[in-house]
Short mmCIF file of C-alpha atoms in Angstrom, two decimals:
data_model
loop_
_atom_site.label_atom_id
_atom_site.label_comp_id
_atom_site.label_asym_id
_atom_site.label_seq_id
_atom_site.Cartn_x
_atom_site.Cartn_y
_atom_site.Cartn_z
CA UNK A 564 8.55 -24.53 27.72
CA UNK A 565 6.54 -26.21 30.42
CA UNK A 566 5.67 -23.77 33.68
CA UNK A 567 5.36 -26.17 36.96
CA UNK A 568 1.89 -25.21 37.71
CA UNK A 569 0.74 -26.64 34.42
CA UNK A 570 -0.42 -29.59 32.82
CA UNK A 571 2.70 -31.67 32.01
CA UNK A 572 3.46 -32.70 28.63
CA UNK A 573 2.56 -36.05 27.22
CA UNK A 574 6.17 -36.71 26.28
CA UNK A 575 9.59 -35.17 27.60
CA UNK A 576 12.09 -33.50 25.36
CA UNK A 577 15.94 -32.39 25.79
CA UNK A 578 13.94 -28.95 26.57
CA UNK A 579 11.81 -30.09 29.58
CA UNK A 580 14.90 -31.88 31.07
CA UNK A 581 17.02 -28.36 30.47
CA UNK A 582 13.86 -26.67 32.35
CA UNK A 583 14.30 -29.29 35.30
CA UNK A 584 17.50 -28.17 35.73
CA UNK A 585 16.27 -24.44 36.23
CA UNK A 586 13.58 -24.95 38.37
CA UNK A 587 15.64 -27.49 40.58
CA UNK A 588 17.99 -25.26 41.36
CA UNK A 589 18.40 -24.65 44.76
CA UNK A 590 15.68 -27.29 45.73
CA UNK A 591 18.65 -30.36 45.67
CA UNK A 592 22.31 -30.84 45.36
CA UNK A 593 24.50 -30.10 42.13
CA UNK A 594 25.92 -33.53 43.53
CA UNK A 595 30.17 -33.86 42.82
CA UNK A 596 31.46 -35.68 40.39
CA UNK A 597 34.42 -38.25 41.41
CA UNK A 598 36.97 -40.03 39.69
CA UNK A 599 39.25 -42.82 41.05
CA UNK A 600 43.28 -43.41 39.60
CA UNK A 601 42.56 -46.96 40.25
CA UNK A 602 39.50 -47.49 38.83
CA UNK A 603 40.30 -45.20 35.60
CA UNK A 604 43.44 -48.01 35.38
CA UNK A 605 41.10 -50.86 35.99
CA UNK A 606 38.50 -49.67 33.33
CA UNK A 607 41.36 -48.68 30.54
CA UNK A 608 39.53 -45.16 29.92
CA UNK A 609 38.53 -42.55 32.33
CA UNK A 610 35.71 -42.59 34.69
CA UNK A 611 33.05 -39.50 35.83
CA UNK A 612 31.03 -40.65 38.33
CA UNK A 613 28.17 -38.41 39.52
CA UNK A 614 27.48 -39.16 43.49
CA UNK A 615 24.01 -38.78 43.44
CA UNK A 616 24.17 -41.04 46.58
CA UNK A 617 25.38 -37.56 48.16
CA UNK A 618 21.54 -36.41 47.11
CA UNK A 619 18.81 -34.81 49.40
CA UNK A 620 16.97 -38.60 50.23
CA UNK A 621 20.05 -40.11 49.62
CA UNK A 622 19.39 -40.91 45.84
CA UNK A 623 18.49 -38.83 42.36
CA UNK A 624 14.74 -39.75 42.30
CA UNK A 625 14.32 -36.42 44.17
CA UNK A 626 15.30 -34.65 41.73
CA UNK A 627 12.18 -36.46 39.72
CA UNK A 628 9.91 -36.31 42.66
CA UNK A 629 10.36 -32.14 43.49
CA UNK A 630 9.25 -31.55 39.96
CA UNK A 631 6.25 -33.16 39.92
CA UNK A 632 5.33 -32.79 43.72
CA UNK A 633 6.06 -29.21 43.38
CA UNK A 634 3.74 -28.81 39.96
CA UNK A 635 0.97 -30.71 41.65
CA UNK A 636 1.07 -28.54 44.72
CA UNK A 637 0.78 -25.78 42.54
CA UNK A 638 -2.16 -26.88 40.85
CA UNK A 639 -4.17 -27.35 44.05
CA UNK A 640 -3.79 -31.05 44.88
CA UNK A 641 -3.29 -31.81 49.09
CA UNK A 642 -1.89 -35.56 48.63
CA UNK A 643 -0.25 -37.85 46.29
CA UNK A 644 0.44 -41.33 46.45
CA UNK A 645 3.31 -43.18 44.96
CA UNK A 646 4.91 -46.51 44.70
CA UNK A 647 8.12 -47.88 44.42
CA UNK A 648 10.57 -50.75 45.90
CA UNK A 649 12.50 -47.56 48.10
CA UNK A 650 13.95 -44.82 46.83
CA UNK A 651 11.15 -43.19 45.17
CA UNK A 652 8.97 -43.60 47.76
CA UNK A 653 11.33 -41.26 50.45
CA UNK A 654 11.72 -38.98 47.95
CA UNK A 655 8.22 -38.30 47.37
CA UNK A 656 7.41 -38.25 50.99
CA UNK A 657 10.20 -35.66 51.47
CA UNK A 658 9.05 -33.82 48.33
CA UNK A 659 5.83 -33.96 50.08
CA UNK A 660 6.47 -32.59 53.51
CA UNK A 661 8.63 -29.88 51.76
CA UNK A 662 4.95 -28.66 50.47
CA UNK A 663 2.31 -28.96 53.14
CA UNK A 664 1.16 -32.06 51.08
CA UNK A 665 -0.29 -35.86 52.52
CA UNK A 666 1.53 -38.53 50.89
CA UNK A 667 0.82 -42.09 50.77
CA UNK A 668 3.51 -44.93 49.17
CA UNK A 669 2.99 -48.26 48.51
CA UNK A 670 6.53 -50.33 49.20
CA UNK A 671 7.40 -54.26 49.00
CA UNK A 672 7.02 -56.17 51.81
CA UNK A 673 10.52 -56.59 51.93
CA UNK A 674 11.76 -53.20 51.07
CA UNK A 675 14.78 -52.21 52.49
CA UNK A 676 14.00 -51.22 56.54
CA UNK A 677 16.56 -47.78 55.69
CA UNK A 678 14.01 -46.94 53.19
CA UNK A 679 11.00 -47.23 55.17
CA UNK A 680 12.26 -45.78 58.02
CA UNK A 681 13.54 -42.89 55.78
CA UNK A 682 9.79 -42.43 54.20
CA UNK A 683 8.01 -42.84 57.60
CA UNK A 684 9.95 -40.75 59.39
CA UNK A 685 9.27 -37.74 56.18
CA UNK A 686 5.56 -38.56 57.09
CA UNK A 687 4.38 -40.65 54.64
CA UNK A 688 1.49 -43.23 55.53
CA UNK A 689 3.35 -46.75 54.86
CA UNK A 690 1.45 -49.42 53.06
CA UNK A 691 2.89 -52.63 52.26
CA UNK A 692 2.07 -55.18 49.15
CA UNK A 693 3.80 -58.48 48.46
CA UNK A 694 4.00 -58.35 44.79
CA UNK A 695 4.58 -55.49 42.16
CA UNK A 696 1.90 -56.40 40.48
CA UNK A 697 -0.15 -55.91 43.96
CA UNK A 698 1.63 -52.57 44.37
CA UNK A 699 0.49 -51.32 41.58
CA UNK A 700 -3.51 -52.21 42.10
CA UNK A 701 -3.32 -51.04 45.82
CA UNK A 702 -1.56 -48.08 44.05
CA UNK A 703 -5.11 -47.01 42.28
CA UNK A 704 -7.52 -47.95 44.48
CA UNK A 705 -5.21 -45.50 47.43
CA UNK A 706 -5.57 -42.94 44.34
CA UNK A 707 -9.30 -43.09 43.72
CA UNK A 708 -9.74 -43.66 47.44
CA UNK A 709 -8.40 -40.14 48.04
CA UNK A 710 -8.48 -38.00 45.44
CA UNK A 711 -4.84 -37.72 45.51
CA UNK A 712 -3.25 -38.04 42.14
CA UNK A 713 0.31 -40.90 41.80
CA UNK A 714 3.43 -39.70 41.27
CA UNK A 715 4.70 -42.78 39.39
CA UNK A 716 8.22 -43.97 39.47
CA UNK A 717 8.91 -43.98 36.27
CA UNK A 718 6.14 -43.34 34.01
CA UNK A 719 5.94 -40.03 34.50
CA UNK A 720 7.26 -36.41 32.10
CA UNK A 721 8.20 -34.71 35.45
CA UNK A 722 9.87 -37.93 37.34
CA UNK A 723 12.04 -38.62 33.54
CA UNK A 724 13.13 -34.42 33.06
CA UNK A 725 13.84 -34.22 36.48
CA UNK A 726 16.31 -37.19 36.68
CA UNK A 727 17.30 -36.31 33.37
CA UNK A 728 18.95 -33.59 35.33
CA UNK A 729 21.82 -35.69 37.23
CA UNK A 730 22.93 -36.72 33.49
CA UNK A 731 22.28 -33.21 32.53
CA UNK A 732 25.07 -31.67 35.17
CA UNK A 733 27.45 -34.85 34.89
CA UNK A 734 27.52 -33.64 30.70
CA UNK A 735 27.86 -30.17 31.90
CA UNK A 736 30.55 -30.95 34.82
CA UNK A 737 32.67 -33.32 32.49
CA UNK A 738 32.71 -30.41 29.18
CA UNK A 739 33.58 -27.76 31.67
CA UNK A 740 36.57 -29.87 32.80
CA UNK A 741 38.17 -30.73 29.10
CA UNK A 742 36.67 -34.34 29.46
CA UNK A 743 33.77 -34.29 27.82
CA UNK A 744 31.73 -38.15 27.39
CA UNK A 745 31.45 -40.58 24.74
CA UNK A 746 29.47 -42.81 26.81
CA UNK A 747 26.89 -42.38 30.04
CA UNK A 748 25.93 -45.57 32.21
CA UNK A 749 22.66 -45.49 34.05
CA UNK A 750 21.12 -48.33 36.43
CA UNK A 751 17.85 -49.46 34.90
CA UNK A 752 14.89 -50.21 36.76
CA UNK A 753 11.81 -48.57 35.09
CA UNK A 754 13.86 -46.76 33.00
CA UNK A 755 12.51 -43.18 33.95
CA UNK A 756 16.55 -42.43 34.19
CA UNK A 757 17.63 -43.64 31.40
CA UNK A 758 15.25 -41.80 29.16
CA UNK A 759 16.48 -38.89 31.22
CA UNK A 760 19.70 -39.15 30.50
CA UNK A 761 19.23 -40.23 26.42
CA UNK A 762 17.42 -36.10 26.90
CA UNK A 763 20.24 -34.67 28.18
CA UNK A 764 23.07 -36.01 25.74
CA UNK A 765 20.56 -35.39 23.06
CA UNK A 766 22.51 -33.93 19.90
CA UNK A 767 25.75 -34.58 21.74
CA UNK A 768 27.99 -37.63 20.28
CA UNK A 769 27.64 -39.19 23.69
CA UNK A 770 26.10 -43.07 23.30
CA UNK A 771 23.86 -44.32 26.49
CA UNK A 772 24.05 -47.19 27.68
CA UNK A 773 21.17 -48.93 30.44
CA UNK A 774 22.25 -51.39 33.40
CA UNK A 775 20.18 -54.25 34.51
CA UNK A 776 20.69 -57.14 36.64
CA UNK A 777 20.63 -60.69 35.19
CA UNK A 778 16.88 -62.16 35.64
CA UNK A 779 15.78 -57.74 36.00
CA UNK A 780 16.28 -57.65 32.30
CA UNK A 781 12.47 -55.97 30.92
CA UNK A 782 13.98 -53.08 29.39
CA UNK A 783 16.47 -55.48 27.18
CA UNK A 784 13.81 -57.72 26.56
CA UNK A 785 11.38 -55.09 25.81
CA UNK A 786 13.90 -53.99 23.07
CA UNK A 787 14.42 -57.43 21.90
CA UNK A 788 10.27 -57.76 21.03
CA UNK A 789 9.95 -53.99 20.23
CA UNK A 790 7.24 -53.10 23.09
CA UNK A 791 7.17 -53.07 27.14
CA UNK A 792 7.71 -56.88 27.99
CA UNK A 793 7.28 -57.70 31.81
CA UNK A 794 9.57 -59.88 33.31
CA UNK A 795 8.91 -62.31 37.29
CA UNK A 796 12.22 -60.01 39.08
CA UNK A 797 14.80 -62.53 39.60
CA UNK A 798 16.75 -62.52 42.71
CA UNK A 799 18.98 -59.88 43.39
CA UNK A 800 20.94 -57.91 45.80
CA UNK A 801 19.84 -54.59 43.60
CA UNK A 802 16.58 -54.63 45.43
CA UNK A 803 15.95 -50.85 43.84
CA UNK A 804 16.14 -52.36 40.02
CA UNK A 805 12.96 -54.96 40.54
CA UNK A 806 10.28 -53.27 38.67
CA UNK A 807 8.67 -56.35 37.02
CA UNK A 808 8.07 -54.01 33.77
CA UNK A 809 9.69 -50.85 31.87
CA UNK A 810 7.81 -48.18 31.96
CA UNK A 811 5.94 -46.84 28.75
CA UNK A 812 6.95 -43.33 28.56
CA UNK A 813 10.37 -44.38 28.95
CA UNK A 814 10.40 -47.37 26.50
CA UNK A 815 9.05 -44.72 24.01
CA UNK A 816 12.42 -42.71 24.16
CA UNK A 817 15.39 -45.46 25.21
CA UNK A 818 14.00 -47.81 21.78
CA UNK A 819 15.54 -45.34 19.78
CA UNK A 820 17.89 -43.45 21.68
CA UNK A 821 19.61 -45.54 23.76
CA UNK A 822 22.73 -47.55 22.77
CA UNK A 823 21.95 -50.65 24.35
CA UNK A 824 21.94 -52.25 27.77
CA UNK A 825 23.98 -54.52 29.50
CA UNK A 826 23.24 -57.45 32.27
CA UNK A 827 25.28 -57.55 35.34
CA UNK A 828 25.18 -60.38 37.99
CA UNK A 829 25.29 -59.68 41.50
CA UNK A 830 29.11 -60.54 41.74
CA UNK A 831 30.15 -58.11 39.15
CA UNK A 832 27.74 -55.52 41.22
CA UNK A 833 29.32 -56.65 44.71
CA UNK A 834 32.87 -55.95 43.16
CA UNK A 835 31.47 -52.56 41.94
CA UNK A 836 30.44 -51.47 45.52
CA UNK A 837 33.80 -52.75 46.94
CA UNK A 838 35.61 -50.48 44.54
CA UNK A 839 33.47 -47.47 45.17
CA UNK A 840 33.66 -48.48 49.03
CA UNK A 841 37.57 -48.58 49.09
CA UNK A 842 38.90 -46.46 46.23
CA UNK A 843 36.38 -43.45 46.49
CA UNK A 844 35.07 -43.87 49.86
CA UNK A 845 31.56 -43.65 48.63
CA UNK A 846 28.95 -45.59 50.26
CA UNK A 847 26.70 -46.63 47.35
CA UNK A 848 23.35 -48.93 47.27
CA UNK A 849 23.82 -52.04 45.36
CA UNK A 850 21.47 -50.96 42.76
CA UNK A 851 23.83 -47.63 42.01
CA UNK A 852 26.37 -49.70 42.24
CA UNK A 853 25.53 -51.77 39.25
CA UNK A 854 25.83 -48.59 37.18
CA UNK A 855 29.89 -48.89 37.65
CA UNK A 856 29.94 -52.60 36.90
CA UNK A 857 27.81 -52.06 33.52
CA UNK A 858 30.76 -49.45 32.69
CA UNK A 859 33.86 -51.60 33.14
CA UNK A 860 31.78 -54.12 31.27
CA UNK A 861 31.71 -51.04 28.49
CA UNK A 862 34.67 -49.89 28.81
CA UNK A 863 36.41 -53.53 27.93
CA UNK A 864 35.59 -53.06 24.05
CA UNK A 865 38.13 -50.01 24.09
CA UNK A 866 35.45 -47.86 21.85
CA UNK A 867 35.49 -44.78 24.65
CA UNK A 868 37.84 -42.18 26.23
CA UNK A 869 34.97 -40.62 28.95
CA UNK A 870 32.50 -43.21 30.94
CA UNK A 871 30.06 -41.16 32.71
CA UNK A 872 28.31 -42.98 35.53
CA UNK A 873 25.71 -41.74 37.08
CA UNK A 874 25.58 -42.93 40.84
CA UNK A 875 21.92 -43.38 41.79
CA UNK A 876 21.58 -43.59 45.27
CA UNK A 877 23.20 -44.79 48.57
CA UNK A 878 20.47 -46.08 50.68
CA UNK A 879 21.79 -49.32 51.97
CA UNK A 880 21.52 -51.74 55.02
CA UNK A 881 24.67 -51.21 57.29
CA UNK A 882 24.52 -55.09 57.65
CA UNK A 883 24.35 -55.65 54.10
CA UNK A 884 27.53 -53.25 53.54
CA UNK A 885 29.10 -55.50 56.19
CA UNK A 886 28.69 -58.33 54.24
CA UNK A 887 29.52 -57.12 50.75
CA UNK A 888 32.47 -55.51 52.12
CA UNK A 889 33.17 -59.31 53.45
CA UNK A 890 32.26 -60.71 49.67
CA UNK A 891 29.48 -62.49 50.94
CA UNK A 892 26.71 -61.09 48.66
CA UNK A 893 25.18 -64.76 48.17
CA UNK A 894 23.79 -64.59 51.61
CA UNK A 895 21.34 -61.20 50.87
CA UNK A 896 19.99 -61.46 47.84
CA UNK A 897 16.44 -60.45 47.45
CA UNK A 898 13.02 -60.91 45.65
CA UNK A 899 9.58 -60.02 45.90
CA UNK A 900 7.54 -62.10 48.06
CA UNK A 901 10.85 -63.58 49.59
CA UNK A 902 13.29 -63.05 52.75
CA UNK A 903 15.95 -60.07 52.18
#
């Protein structure tokens, strides 16, 4: 069993994700888990979904980013640097500030201006790159510049266990309650979550299922040729599920564990919001979102009694929930290197 103050494993297991759990609690929120009459009736089974967007940093990458922040604190380290296209990013920074450490993150230049704000304002240094591909070089040379090791995204033991967790208590939540799942839904961007939550429903008859948008689709191509494939991100309004490449670690774990993934387009993920918006009163981002519209995609083949969704964040422009709200997604739609 891995101690936080030493070297993390090469590879995560159902035990290490189990471990999260323990040393997490207390440091974030055993987030609620909801469930909607209407939407139950509109999916034809029933419907768990775990409001991470209720999370400390408004989404469940700090439950990834406390782990490892809080093991590399331990071991000594003052900084870390990290990128990401939002979420991560604030979460590290707050992970960060929560233990006396610098942190640096590297965002797109078009990231969302609630998740810069949000990382800024934790005390990160901001730097900007126009490409993921740039990210990732400016990434390293901020690493070896400093001395500060990255927290990645997605590529990391720590940043997989620890969101491993959110599936982990959603499992946990739904047994407790006489409902347990035959089927989890995650959002896939670098897949760190995914291969999270294919650790927690290890050697439970629960099948996992990835989201991605159309265009966003590495992990299911990745599958499809049998190693990490990257893919140009295609314009979407999930700005959080852009990475232009599944991540490694992860691929090593959802290419035999995971069920399979599905594509969503960004009107299927608009209707998804609405529903959370007006039938659960849950302010999601568009990117969490998607994880409901994967599930009623799921759900149609009538193979499943319990859909477990987890709910990934809720970090979200207030004028872009104005305009999905109005069902004018088509207007905010968003790629690297182009307007938001």
């Amino acid at each position: 069993m891995s101690r936080i103050d030493e070297p993390a494993p090469a590879g995560p297991v159902r035990a290490d994700v189990e471990e999260a759990a323990r040393r997490l609690s207390g440091q974030v929120v055993r987030t609620p888990v909801l469930r909607s009459p209407a939407i139950d009736r509109l999916a034809g089974v029933r419907v768990l979904i775990k409001a991470e967007n209720l999370q400390h940093g408004g989404s469940y990458k700090m439950r990834g980013a406390s782990l490892a922040v809080g093991r590399l604190a331990a071991g000594g380290h003052r900084g870390v640097v990290a990128q990401s296209t939002g979420n991560h990013a604030v979460a590290v920074a707050l992970a960060a500030r929560r233990h006396g450490l610098a942190a640096t993150v590297v965002l797109p230049a078009d990231a969302a201006p609630t998740k810069v704000a949000r990382a800024r304002a934790a005390g990160a240094r901001i730097v900007l790159a126009d490409t993921a591909a740039e990210r990732l070089a400016l990434t390293r040379e901020l690493s070896a510049a400093t001395g500060h090791p990255v927290v990645d995204a997605y590529d990391h033991p720590d940043v997989i266990a620890g969101q491993g967790s959110a599936s982990l208590e959603l499992i946990e939540d739904a047994e407790r309650a006489g409902t347990p799942l035959d089927a989890l839904v995650l959002p896939v961007g670098g897949g760190g979550g995914a291969a999270g939550a294919c650790l927690a429903a290890t050697g439970r008859p629960i099948e996992v299922y990835g989201v991605e948008p159309v265009g966003c689709d590495s992990l299911a191509r990745s599958l499809a040729a049998g190693r990490p494939t990257p893919v140009p991100p295609a314009p979407t309004i999930a700005d959080g599920l852009r990475p232009a490449c599944v991540g490694e670690l992860p691929f090593a774990i959802l290419r035999t564990a995971l069920r399979g993934v599905v594509r969503v387009d960004d009107e299927q993920i608009a209707a998804a919001f609405r529903l959370l918006l007006l039938e659960l009163k849950v302010l999601a981002e568009p990117s969490g979102a998607a994880g409901l519209a994967g599930a009623l995609r799921i759900a149609a083949d009538g193979r499943h009694h319990t859909v477990g969704v987890v709910l990934t964040g809720g970090n979200v422009e207030a004028e872009l929930v104005a305009r999905l709200a109005a069902d004018r997604f088509a207007e905010v739609t968003s790629v690297e290197g182009a307007a938001a």
